[in-house]
Amino acid sequence: MNNTANLTSHQDLWRNVTVGNTTWVYRPAVNSALNDAISVVIIIIIIINMVSLGCTMEVSKIKYHLMKPKGVAIAVVSQYVIMPLTAFCLAKGFQLSDITAVVVLVCGCCPGGTNSNTLTLALKGDMNLSIVMTSCSTLLAMGMMPLLLYIYCQGFPSVRNAVPYVQIILSLVLTLVPCGIGILINTYRPQYSKRVTKVGIIIFLIFNVVTLTLAIIANGRYILTVLSPSLLAIAGLMPLIGYCFGYVFSAIFRLNQRERRTVYMETGCQNTALCSTILKVAFPSEVVGPLYLFPGVYFVFQLFEAAMIIIVVQFLTLKTPKLLSKIYRMLSKTDESISLPIAKWEADLSANLDQNFWPQICLKIFHLIRNPSLQLIQY
């Protein structure tokens, strides 16, 4: 039986649906041409997005990280365990309707996007690992995304056997074509890669505005569905949970600080353009309604929260060396075992903060506090 037909013929998907304490029934847009125009614009967006992603991929770096797969393996597990499970728990916790829950699940099961690479750069993370993570999660999405959707959709009876898995796989396969074009550009014409990426970002932003405008015209008051309190809460919590658990997961396996920043940024950032494309192309419009715009709401929250993280990290990066310099000076006056010249230590610290420094400082402070002859030192 055709999965799309199952979805379209299901009488209860949009009947008495409660989203954000608002009961409503979705009716498709009257202007089918406008609806088709939105689909075309979204497809253009994903093509641009995937070409830009391909332009960041370097085969040699991918091979290097695959030879030492610890960081990549941890990152991929974070991507395809933490985010889908988070999406499922939030959908159940907020008691979403089945079709709305599937939309959230599709977003949670998507691979990482190109914006995670930019944010990793701003965080001074491991850019090579970031690019390899995005590349691997995108390739694995062809198998992992349908599998995870099948597993988690078992918790939503009305759509359990109605999700268009074939169309989703087809959409994922087709997105690899522009990605491959980007890889070819970066391999054989690397001088054009950065230019293509910059132009792609500008076009990406412009077409997003066009999509939003067309969606408002086509869907009218139903556009407020994606701004319901429950979906706004989910869009805010999902990336935040991804960032937090991504850091915890990478810390458990003792990755260095740069790798930890990369893993948690890659975990929380989803390829929202791919998600919107799948929702708009693979699902019938009378079923998904305006909910294909939910990934856009998620995109806003993930950027805002990532920006807050970057600001906090940058602030601590600037303040920490000064604070540690004071601590070091105090320790050097009370502990003769510290013989490293302060000037050299401060220079090394400002250049690269070793992750093992914190345990050493904590141990020294512990011995310092236990010293009965400790005297306060003013600075």
mmCIF file of C-alpha atoms in Angstrom:
data_model
loop_
_atom_site.group_PDB
_atom_site.id
_atom_site.type_symbol
_atom_site.label_atom_id
_atom_site.label_comp_id
_atom_site.label_asym_id
_atom_site.label_seq_id
_atom_site.Cartn_x
_atom_site.Cartn_y
_atom_site.Cartn_z
ATOM 1 C CA MET A 1 0.000 0.000 0.000
ATOM 2 C CA ASN A 2 1.257 3.469 -0.860
ATOM 3 C CA ASN A 3 2.494 5.299 2.236
ATOM 4 C CA THR A 4 1.566 8.715 0.870
ATOM 5 C CA ALA A 5 -1.944 7.535 0.180
ATOM 6 C CA ASN A 6 -2.166 6.281 3.751
ATOM 7 C CA LEU A 7 -1.223 9.692 5.088
ATOM 8 C CA THR A 8 -3.563 11.592 2.795
ATOM 9 C CA SER A 9 -6.529 9.343 3.454
ATOM 10 C CA HIS A 10 -6.116 9.324 7.218
ATOM 11 C CA GLN A 11 -9.102 11.236 8.594
ATOM 12 C CA ASP A 12 -7.770 12.011 12.049
ATOM 13 C CA LEU A 13 -4.375 13.552 11.387
ATOM 14 C CA TRP A 14 -5.636 17.122 11.257
ATOM 15 C CA ARG A 15 -9.014 16.657 12.915
ATOM 16 C CA ASN A 16 -9.258 18.160 16.407
ATOM 17 C CA VAL A 17 -5.486 18.509 16.499
ATOM 18 C CA THR A 18 -4.308 20.331 19.590
ATOM 19 C CA VAL A 19 -1.109 22.285 19.128
ATOM 20 C CA GLY A 20 -0.193 24.763 21.806
ATOM 21 C CA ASN A 21 -3.689 24.521 23.387
ATOM 22 C CA THR A 22 -5.284 25.601 20.095
ATOM 23 C CA THR A 23 -7.737 23.291 18.313
ATOM 24 C CA TRP A 24 -7.850 23.696 14.560
ATOM 25 C CA VAL A 25 -8.149 21.844 11.269
ATOM 26 C CA TYR A 26 -5.743 22.464 8.404
ATOM 27 C CA ARG A 27 -7.038 23.031 4.891
ATOM 28 C CA PRO A 28 -4.577 23.084 1.995
ATOM 29 C CA ALA A 29 -3.820 26.352 0.243
ATOM 30 C CA VAL A 30 -6.255 27.102 -2.586
ATOM 31 C CA ASN A 31 -3.527 28.336 -4.935
ATOM 32 C CA SER A 32 -1.677 25.169 -5.945
ATOM 33 C CA ALA A 33 0.689 27.172 -8.162
ATOM 34 C CA LEU A 34 1.855 29.121 -5.120
ATOM 35 C CA ASN A 35 2.349 25.889 -3.233
ATOM 36 C CA ASP A 36 4.445 24.509 -6.116
ATOM 37 C CA ALA A 37 6.482 27.734 -6.145
ATOM 38 C CA ILE A 38 7.325 27.226 -2.452
ATOM 39 C CA SER A 39 8.465 23.671 -3.206
ATOM 40 C CA VAL A 40 10.712 24.898 -6.019
ATOM 41 C CA VAL A 41 12.272 27.610 -3.838
ATOM 42 C CA ILE A 42 12.942 25.105 -1.034
ATOM 43 C CA ILE A 43 14.593 22.731 -3.510
ATOM 44 C CA ILE A 44 16.803 25.586 -4.739
ATOM 45 C CA ILE A 45 17.742 26.339 -1.122
ATOM 46 C CA ILE A 46 18.812 22.754 -0.429
ATOM 47 C CA ILE A 47 20.806 22.601 -3.690
ATOM 48 C CA ILE A 48 22.704 25.768 -2.735
ATOM 49 C CA ASN A 49 23.148 24.504 0.818
ATOM 50 C CA MET A 50 24.545 21.135 -0.259
ATOM 51 C CA VAL A 51 26.875 22.620 -2.892
ATOM 52 C CA SER A 52 28.267 24.911 -0.177
ATOM 53 C CA LEU A 53 28.641 21.911 2.122
ATOM 54 C CA GLY A 54 30.539 20.018 -0.569
ATOM 55 C CA CYS A 55 32.875 22.971 -1.057
ATOM 56 C CA THR A 56 33.997 22.594 2.579
ATOM 57 C CA MET A 57 34.855 18.898 2.229
ATOM 58 C CA GLU A 58 38.422 17.769 1.601
ATOM 59 C CA VAL A 59 38.940 14.116 0.752
ATOM 60 C CA SER A 60 42.416 14.026 2.320
ATOM 61 C CA LYS A 61 41.159 15.345 5.679
ATOM 62 C CA ILE A 62 38.243 12.936 5.642
ATOM 63 C CA LYS A 63 40.655 10.034 5.098
ATOM 64 C CA TYR A 64 42.907 11.288 7.923
ATOM 65 C CA HIS A 65 40.077 11.371 10.458
ATOM 66 C CA LEU A 66 38.705 8.042 9.274
ATOM 67 C CA MET A 67 42.105 6.507 10.034
ATOM 68 C CA LYS A 68 41.734 7.851 13.604
ATOM 69 C CA PRO A 69 37.981 7.518 13.992
ATOM 70 C CA LYS A 70 37.554 8.115 17.724
ATOM 71 C CA GLY A 71 36.368 11.711 17.414
ATOM 72 C CA VAL A 72 34.213 10.990 14.374
ATOM 73 C CA ALA A 73 32.625 7.924 15.995
ATOM 74 C CA ILE A 74 31.758 9.850 19.162
ATOM 75 C CA ALA A 75 30.343 12.695 17.095
ATOM 76 C CA VAL A 76 28.220 10.439 14.882
ATOM 77 C CA VAL A 77 26.827 8.602 17.913
ATOM 78 C CA SER A 78 25.999 11.958 19.494
ATOM 79 C CA GLN A 79 24.258 13.100 16.314
ATOM 80 C CA TYR A 80 22.156 9.991 15.777
ATOM 81 C CA VAL A 81 21.467 9.042 19.397
ATOM 82 C CA ILE A 82 21.070 12.262 21.366
ATOM 83 C CA MET A 83 19.040 14.327 18.896
ATOM 84 C CA PRO A 84 16.477 11.706 17.759
ATOM 85 C CA LEU A 85 15.921 10.591 21.362
ATOM 86 C CA THR A 86 15.537 14.230 22.437
ATOM 87 C CA ALA A 87 12.997 14.860 19.670
ATOM 88 C CA PHE A 88 11.000 11.766 20.646
ATOM 89 C CA CYS A 89 10.963 12.633 24.365
ATOM 90 C CA LEU A 90 9.924 16.244 23.702
ATOM 91 C CA ALA A 91 7.173 15.169 21.297
ATOM 92 C CA LYS A 92 5.808 12.781 23.943
ATOM 93 C CA GLY A 93 6.325 15.236 26.767
ATOM 94 C CA PHE A 94 4.390 18.030 25.030
ATOM 95 C CA GLN A 95 1.728 15.548 23.835
ATOM 96 C CA LEU A 96 1.935 16.594 20.209
ATOM 97 C CA SER A 97 -0.403 15.196 17.584
ATOM 98 C CA ASP A 98 1.111 12.303 15.657
ATOM 99 C CA ILE A 99 1.850 14.196 12.434
ATOM 100 C CA THR A 100 3.345 17.134 14.378
ATOM 101 C CA ALA A 101 5.482 14.672 16.323
ATOM 102 C CA VAL A 102 6.739 13.179 13.046
ATOM 103 C CA VAL A 103 7.773 16.663 11.881
ATOM 104 C CA VAL A 104 9.784 17.127 15.096
ATOM 105 C CA LEU A 105 11.292 13.642 14.660
ATOM 106 C CA VAL A 106 12.357 14.389 11.078
ATOM 107 C CA CYS A 107 14.154 17.491 12.375
ATOM 108 C CA GLY A 108 15.790 15.496 15.166
ATOM 109 C CA CYS A 109 16.972 12.740 12.817
ATOM 110 C CA CYS A 110 18.534 15.091 10.250
ATOM 111 C CA PRO A 111 22.330 15.263 9.870
ATOM 112 C CA GLY A 112 24.416 18.308 10.736
ATOM 113 C CA GLY A 113 24.442 21.341 8.447
ATOM 114 C CA THR A 114 26.996 23.797 7.106
ATOM 115 C CA ASN A 115 26.140 26.398 9.748
ATOM 116 C CA SER A 116 27.769 24.133 12.350
ATOM 117 C CA ASN A 117 31.099 24.551 10.546
ATOM 118 C CA THR A 118 30.848 28.346 10.761
ATOM 119 C CA LEU A 119 29.884 28.211 14.435
ATOM 120 C CA THR A 120 32.736 25.787 15.173
ATOM 121 C CA LEU A 121 35.140 28.247 13.564
ATOM 122 C CA ALA A 122 33.784 31.042 15.779
ATOM 123 C CA LEU A 123 34.284 28.786 18.824
ATOM 124 C CA LYS A 124 37.870 27.986 17.759
ATOM 125 C CA GLY A 125 37.003 24.301 17.566
ATOM 126 C CA ASP A 126 38.563 21.622 15.402
ATOM 127 C CA MET A 127 37.479 22.655 11.888
ATOM 128 C CA ASN A 128 38.782 19.485 10.247
ATOM 129 C CA LEU A 129 36.770 17.336 12.649
ATOM 130 C CA SER A 130 33.709 19.559 12.128
ATOM 131 C CA ILE A 131 33.816 19.174 8.362
ATOM 132 C CA VAL A 132 34.393 15.416 8.603
ATOM 133 C CA MET A 133 31.521 15.088 11.089
ATOM 134 C CA THR A 134 29.157 16.964 8.787
ATOM 135 C CA SER A 135 30.305 14.877 5.827
ATOM 136 C CA CYS A 136 29.906 11.542 7.615
ATOM 137 C CA SER A 137 26.534 12.387 9.166
ATOM 138 C CA THR A 138 25.242 13.506 5.743
ATOM 139 C CA LEU A 139 26.331 10.261 4.088
ATOM 140 C CA LEU A 140 25.021 8.116 6.942
ATOM 141 C CA ALA A 141 21.670 9.941 6.838
ATOM 142 C CA MET A 142 20.576 7.791 3.877
ATOM 143 C CA GLY A 143 20.425 4.768 6.146
ATOM 144 C CA MET A 144 20.178 6.200 9.648
ATOM 145 C CA MET A 145 17.381 8.693 9.058
ATOM 146 C CA PRO A 146 14.776 6.230 7.698
ATOM 147 C CA LEU A 147 15.829 3.640 10.303
ATOM 148 C CA LEU A 148 15.471 6.048 13.214
ATOM 149 C CA LEU A 149 12.159 7.377 11.911
ATOM 150 C CA TYR A 150 10.862 3.825 11.644
ATOM 151 C CA ILE A 151 11.974 3.026 15.213
ATOM 152 C CA TYR A 152 10.604 6.164 16.867
ATOM 153 C CA CYS A 153 7.398 6.306 14.816
ATOM 154 C CA GLN A 154 6.362 3.075 16.525
ATOM 155 C CA GLY A 155 5.371 5.329 19.399
ATOM 156 C CA PHE A 156 2.826 7.155 17.223
ATOM 157 C CA PRO A 157 0.226 4.604 16.046
ATOM 158 C CA SER A 158 -1.612 6.619 13.378
ATOM 159 C CA VAL A 159 1.552 7.258 11.346
ATOM 160 C CA ARG A 160 3.457 4.093 12.217
ATOM 161 C CA ASN A 161 3.134 2.593 8.731
ATOM 162 C CA ALA A 162 2.336 5.739 6.803
ATOM 163 C CA VAL A 163 5.613 7.692 6.791
ATOM 164 C CA PRO A 164 6.896 7.919 3.169
ATOM 165 C CA TYR A 165 10.257 6.241 3.748
ATOM 166 C CA VAL A 166 10.949 5.688 0.038
ATOM 167 C CA GLN A 167 10.410 9.372 -0.761
ATOM 168 C CA ILE A 168 12.623 10.356 2.172
ATOM 169 C CA ILE A 169 15.447 8.091 0.980
ATOM 170 C CA LEU A 170 15.043 9.422 -2.560
ATOM 171 C CA SER A 171 15.233 13.012 -1.294
ATOM 172 C CA LEU A 172 18.407 12.197 0.656
ATOM 173 C CA VAL A 173 20.023 10.521 -2.354
ATOM 174 C CA LEU A 174 19.213 13.466 -4.611
ATOM 175 C CA THR A 175 20.797 15.912 -2.136
ATOM 176 C CA LEU A 176 24.106 14.072 -2.515
ATOM 177 C CA VAL A 177 24.337 15.174 -6.164
ATOM 178 C CA PRO A 178 24.869 18.900 -5.430
ATOM 179 C CA CYS A 179 27.082 17.879 -2.510
ATOM 180 C CA GLY A 180 29.231 15.876 -4.939
ATOM 181 C CA ILE A 181 29.407 18.908 -7.244
ATOM 182 C CA GLY A 182 30.732 20.949 -4.321
ATOM 183 C CA ILE A 183 33.369 18.302 -3.561
ATOM 184 C CA LEU A 184 34.493 18.363 -7.216
ATOM 185 C CA ILE A 185 34.767 22.165 -7.121
ATOM 186 C CA ASN A 186 36.847 22.013 -3.942
ATOM 187 C CA THR A 187 39.066 19.240 -5.370
ATOM 188 C CA TYR A 188 39.734 20.551 -8.866
ATOM 189 C CA ARG A 189 39.014 24.291 -8.493
ATOM 190 C CA PRO A 190 39.771 25.026 -4.814
ATOM 191 C CA GLN A 191 40.259 28.732 -5.548
ATOM 192 C CA TYR A 192 36.513 29.010 -6.179
ATOM 193 C CA SER A 193 35.384 27.120 -3.057
ATOM 194 C CA LYS A 194 35.298 30.034 -0.626
ATOM 195 C CA ARG A 195 33.670 32.266 -3.223
ATOM 196 C CA VAL A 196 30.948 29.682 -3.886
ATOM 197 C CA THR A 197 30.383 29.259 -0.147
ATOM 198 C CA LYS A 198 30.063 33.014 0.493
ATOM 199 C CA VAL A 199 27.715 33.557 -2.434
ATOM 200 C CA GLY A 200 25.764 30.479 -1.356
ATOM 201 C CA ILE A 201 25.190 31.915 2.114
ATOM 202 C CA ILE A 202 23.844 35.182 0.676
ATOM 203 C CA ILE A 203 21.521 33.395 -1.751
ATOM 204 C CA PHE A 204 20.494 31.006 1.043
ATOM 205 C CA LEU A 205 19.373 33.907 3.259
ATOM 206 C CA ILE A 206 17.544 35.665 0.407
ATOM 207 C CA PHE A 207 15.637 32.547 -0.602
ATOM 208 C CA ASN A 208 14.709 31.868 3.012
ATOM 209 C CA VAL A 209 13.014 35.271 3.141
ATOM 210 C CA VAL A 210 11.249 34.471 -0.148
ATOM 211 C CA THR A 211 10.070 31.118 1.234
ATOM 212 C CA LEU A 212 8.709 32.714 4.398
ATOM 213 C CA THR A 213 6.874 35.385 2.384
ATOM 214 C CA LEU A 214 5.291 32.838 0.039
ATOM 215 C CA ALA A 215 4.371 30.597 2.966
ATOM 216 C CA ILE A 216 2.586 33.452 4.752
ATOM 217 C CA ILE A 217 0.635 34.272 1.585
ATOM 218 C CA ALA A 218 -0.226 30.623 0.929
ATOM 219 C CA ASN A 219 -1.127 29.505 4.451
ATOM 220 C CA GLY A 220 -2.533 32.676 5.983
ATOM 221 C CA ARG A 221 -3.464 32.359 9.638
ATOM 222 C CA TYR A 222 -2.323 28.717 9.758
ATOM 223 C CA ILE A 223 1.272 29.963 9.658
ATOM 224 C CA LEU A 224 0.876 30.662 13.396
ATOM 225 C CA THR A 225 0.810 26.900 13.951
ATOM 226 C CA VAL A 226 4.606 26.732 13.949
ATOM 227 C CA LEU A 227 4.676 29.586 16.480
ATOM 228 C CA SER A 228 2.525 27.765 19.027
ATOM 229 C CA PRO A 229 3.951 27.692 22.577
ATOM 230 C CA SER A 230 4.661 23.950 22.480
ATOM 231 C CA LEU A 231 6.568 24.052 19.170
ATOM 232 C CA LEU A 232 8.470 27.179 20.218
ATOM 233 C CA ALA A 233 9.469 25.429 23.447
ATOM 234 C CA ILE A 234 10.598 22.333 21.531
ATOM 235 C CA ALA A 235 12.525 24.430 18.993
ATOM 236 C CA GLY A 236 14.317 26.139 21.893
ATOM 237 C CA LEU A 237 14.992 23.029 23.971
ATOM 238 C CA MET A 238 16.193 20.665 21.232
ATOM 239 C CA PRO A 239 19.399 22.500 20.247
ATOM 240 C CA LEU A 240 20.144 23.406 23.873
ATOM 241 C CA ILE A 241 19.871 19.770 24.955
ATOM 242 C CA GLY A 242 22.010 18.772 21.974
ATOM 243 C CA TYR A 243 24.740 21.257 22.919
ATOM 244 C CA CYS A 244 24.747 20.170 26.574
ATOM 245 C CA PHE A 245 24.715 16.411 26.048
ATOM 246 C CA GLY A 246 27.164 16.691 23.152
ATOM 247 C CA TYR A 247 29.665 18.302 25.523
ATOM 248 C CA VAL A 248 29.019 15.783 28.302
ATOM 249 C CA PHE A 249 29.332 12.851 25.896
ATOM 250 C CA SER A 250 32.624 14.100 24.444
ATOM 251 C CA ALA A 251 33.972 14.881 27.939
ATOM 252 C CA ILE A 252 33.227 11.319 29.076
ATOM 253 C CA PHE A 253 35.489 10.033 26.308
ATOM 254 C CA ARG A 254 38.144 12.636 27.194
ATOM 255 C CA LEU A 255 38.336 14.530 23.934
ATOM 256 C CA ASN A 256 40.375 17.720 24.120
ATOM 257 C CA GLN A 257 38.665 21.098 24.468
ATOM 258 C CA ARG A 258 38.715 21.939 20.763
ATOM 259 C CA GLU A 259 37.177 18.577 19.892
ATOM 260 C CA ARG A 260 34.552 18.951 22.641
ATOM 261 C CA ARG A 261 33.473 22.309 21.249
ATOM 262 C CA THR A 262 33.216 20.756 17.819
ATOM 263 C CA VAL A 263 31.181 17.762 18.976
ATOM 264 C CA TYR A 264 28.605 19.728 20.971
ATOM 265 C CA MET A 265 28.176 22.296 18.198
ATOM 266 C CA GLU A 266 27.739 19.566 15.583
ATOM 267 C CA THR A 267 25.287 17.709 17.825
ATOM 268 C CA GLY A 268 22.956 20.651 18.415
ATOM 269 C CA CYS A 269 23.042 22.034 14.858
ATOM 270 C CA GLN A 270 20.762 20.294 12.369
ATOM 271 C CA ASN A 271 20.538 20.645 8.590
ATOM 272 C CA THR A 272 17.250 22.559 8.686
ATOM 273 C CA ALA A 273 17.257 23.174 4.923
ATOM 274 C CA LEU A 274 17.331 19.413 4.321
ATOM 275 C CA CYS A 275 14.585 18.921 6.898
ATOM 276 C CA SER A 276 12.290 21.478 5.226
ATOM 277 C CA THR A 277 12.955 19.905 1.830
ATOM 278 C CA ILE A 278 12.015 16.423 3.052
ATOM 279 C CA LEU A 279 8.853 17.698 4.749
ATOM 280 C CA LYS A 280 7.796 19.682 1.685
ATOM 281 C CA VAL A 281 8.736 17.188 -1.032
ATOM 282 C CA ALA A 282 8.290 13.746 0.581
ATOM 283 C CA PHE A 283 5.079 14.472 2.507
ATOM 284 C CA PRO A 284 1.817 15.585 0.850
ATOM 285 C CA SER A 285 1.028 19.256 1.513
ATOM 286 C CA GLU A 286 -2.467 18.466 2.806
ATOM 287 C CA VAL A 287 -0.850 16.350 5.529
ATOM 288 C CA VAL A 288 2.160 18.355 6.670
ATOM 289 C CA GLY A 289 0.490 21.755 6.158
ATOM 290 C CA PRO A 290 2.608 24.737 7.251
ATOM 291 C CA LEU A 291 4.661 22.557 9.601
ATOM 292 C CA TYR A 292 7.433 22.339 6.983
ATOM 293 C CA LEU A 293 8.410 25.769 8.366
ATOM 294 C CA PHE A 294 9.195 24.321 11.802
ATOM 295 C CA PRO A 295 12.858 23.698 10.857
ATOM 296 C CA GLY A 296 13.139 27.440 10.205
ATOM 297 C CA VAL A 297 12.029 28.150 13.773
ATOM 298 C CA TYR A 298 14.543 25.579 15.005
ATOM 299 C CA PHE A 299 17.234 27.279 12.890
ATOM 300 C CA VAL A 300 16.619 30.631 14.624
ATOM 301 C CA PHE A 301 16.868 29.099 18.095
ATOM 302 C CA GLN A 302 19.969 27.040 17.329
ATOM 303 C CA LEU A 303 21.754 30.138 15.985
ATOM 304 C CA PHE A 304 20.700 32.282 18.953
ATOM 305 C CA GLU A 305 21.773 29.692 21.532
ATOM 306 C CA ALA A 306 25.034 29.022 19.695
ATOM 307 C CA ALA A 307 25.721 32.774 19.639
ATOM 308 C CA MET A 308 25.203 32.908 23.423
ATOM 309 C CA ILE A 309 27.603 29.998 23.887
ATOM 310 C CA ILE A 310 30.209 31.694 21.682
ATOM 311 C CA ILE A 311 29.931 34.936 23.652
ATOM 312 C CA VAL A 312 30.338 33.108 26.987
ATOM 313 C CA VAL A 313 33.299 31.057 25.731
ATOM 314 C CA GLN A 314 35.006 34.130 24.277
ATOM 315 C CA PHE A 315 34.493 36.012 27.558
ATOM 316 C CA LEU A 316 35.946 33.161 29.598
ATOM 317 C CA THR A 317 38.825 32.812 27.149
ATOM 318 C CA LEU A 318 39.737 36.448 27.704
ATOM 319 C CA LYS A 319 39.252 36.444 31.486
ATOM 320 C CA THR A 320 40.619 32.993 32.363
ATOM 321 C CA PRO A 321 44.325 33.679 31.577
ATOM 322 C CA LYS A 322 44.314 36.769 33.833
ATOM 323 C CA LEU A 323 42.642 34.896 36.675
ATOM 324 C CA LEU A 324 44.969 31.929 36.315
ATOM 325 C CA SER A 325 47.954 34.262 36.246
ATOM 326 C CA LYS A 326 46.934 35.561 39.677
ATOM 327 C CA ILE A 327 46.480 32.029 40.973
ATOM 328 C CA TYR A 328 49.852 31.011 39.557
ATOM 329 C CA ARG A 329 51.611 33.976 41.166
ATOM 330 C CA MET A 330 50.069 33.076 44.509
ATOM 331 C CA LEU A 331 51.108 29.449 44.144
ATOM 332 C CA SER A 332 54.623 30.380 43.074
ATOM 333 C CA LYS A 333 55.066 32.329 46.341
ATOM 334 C CA THR A 334 53.889 29.459 48.521
ATOM 335 C CA ASP A 335 55.016 26.382 46.592
ATOM 336 C CA GLU A 336 58.687 26.000 45.726
ATOM 337 C CA SER A 337 57.930 23.130 43.317
ATOM 338 C CA ILE A 338 56.616 25.662 40.810
ATOM 339 C CA SER A 339 59.730 26.801 39.001
ATOM 340 C CA LEU A 340 58.422 27.821 35.573
ATOM 341 C CA PRO A 341 59.101 31.517 34.940
ATOM 342 C CA ILE A 342 55.846 33.449 35.179
ATOM 343 C CA ALA A 343 56.381 35.390 31.954
ATOM 344 C CA LYS A 344 56.909 32.205 29.964
ATOM 345 C CA TRP A 345 53.944 30.539 31.643
ATOM 346 C CA GLU A 346 51.638 33.456 30.805
ATOM 347 C CA ALA A 347 52.816 33.475 27.200
ATOM 348 C CA ASP A 348 52.183 29.751 26.869
ATOM 349 C CA LEU A 349 48.793 30.121 28.526
ATOM 350 C CA SER A 350 47.649 32.897 26.203
ATOM 351 C CA ALA A 351 48.707 30.836 23.200
ATOM 352 C CA ASN A 352 47.226 27.504 24.188
ATOM 353 C CA LEU A 353 45.407 26.499 27.367
ATOM 354 C CA ASP A 354 46.253 22.866 28.046
ATOM 355 C CA GLN A 355 43.224 20.838 29.186
ATOM 356 C CA ASN A 356 45.405 19.180 31.867
ATOM 357 C CA PHE A 357 46.159 22.524 33.459
ATOM 358 C CA TRP A 358 42.890 22.707 35.407
ATOM 359 C CA PRO A 359 43.461 19.470 37.402
ATOM 360 C CA GLN A 360 46.997 20.618 38.213
ATOM 361 C CA ILE A 361 45.793 24.012 39.447
ATOM 362 C CA CYS A 362 42.996 22.436 41.513
ATOM 363 C CA LEU A 363 45.480 20.070 43.158
ATOM 364 C CA LYS A 364 47.867 22.918 43.941
ATOM 365 C CA ILE A 365 45.047 25.024 45.409
ATOM 366 C CA PHE A 366 43.977 22.070 47.562
ATOM 367 C CA HIS A 367 47.489 21.761 49.024
ATOM 368 C CA LEU A 368 47.616 25.530 49.395
ATOM 369 C CA ILE A 369 44.406 25.614 51.437
ATOM 370 C CA ARG A 370 45.716 22.847 53.698
ATOM 371 C CA ASN A 371 48.863 24.861 54.389
ATOM 372 C CA PRO A 372 48.411 26.291 57.948
ATOM 373 C CA SER A 373 50.986 29.007 57.300
ATOM 374 C CA LEU A 374 48.997 30.422 54.371
ATOM 375 C CA GLN A 375 48.914 34.191 54.320
ATOM 376 C CA LEU A 376 46.639 36.337 52.165
ATOM 377 C CA ILE A 377 48.435 37.916 49.264
ATOM 378 C CA GLN A 378 47.100 41.121 47.805
ATOM 379 C CA TYR A 379 47.304 41.986 44.128
#
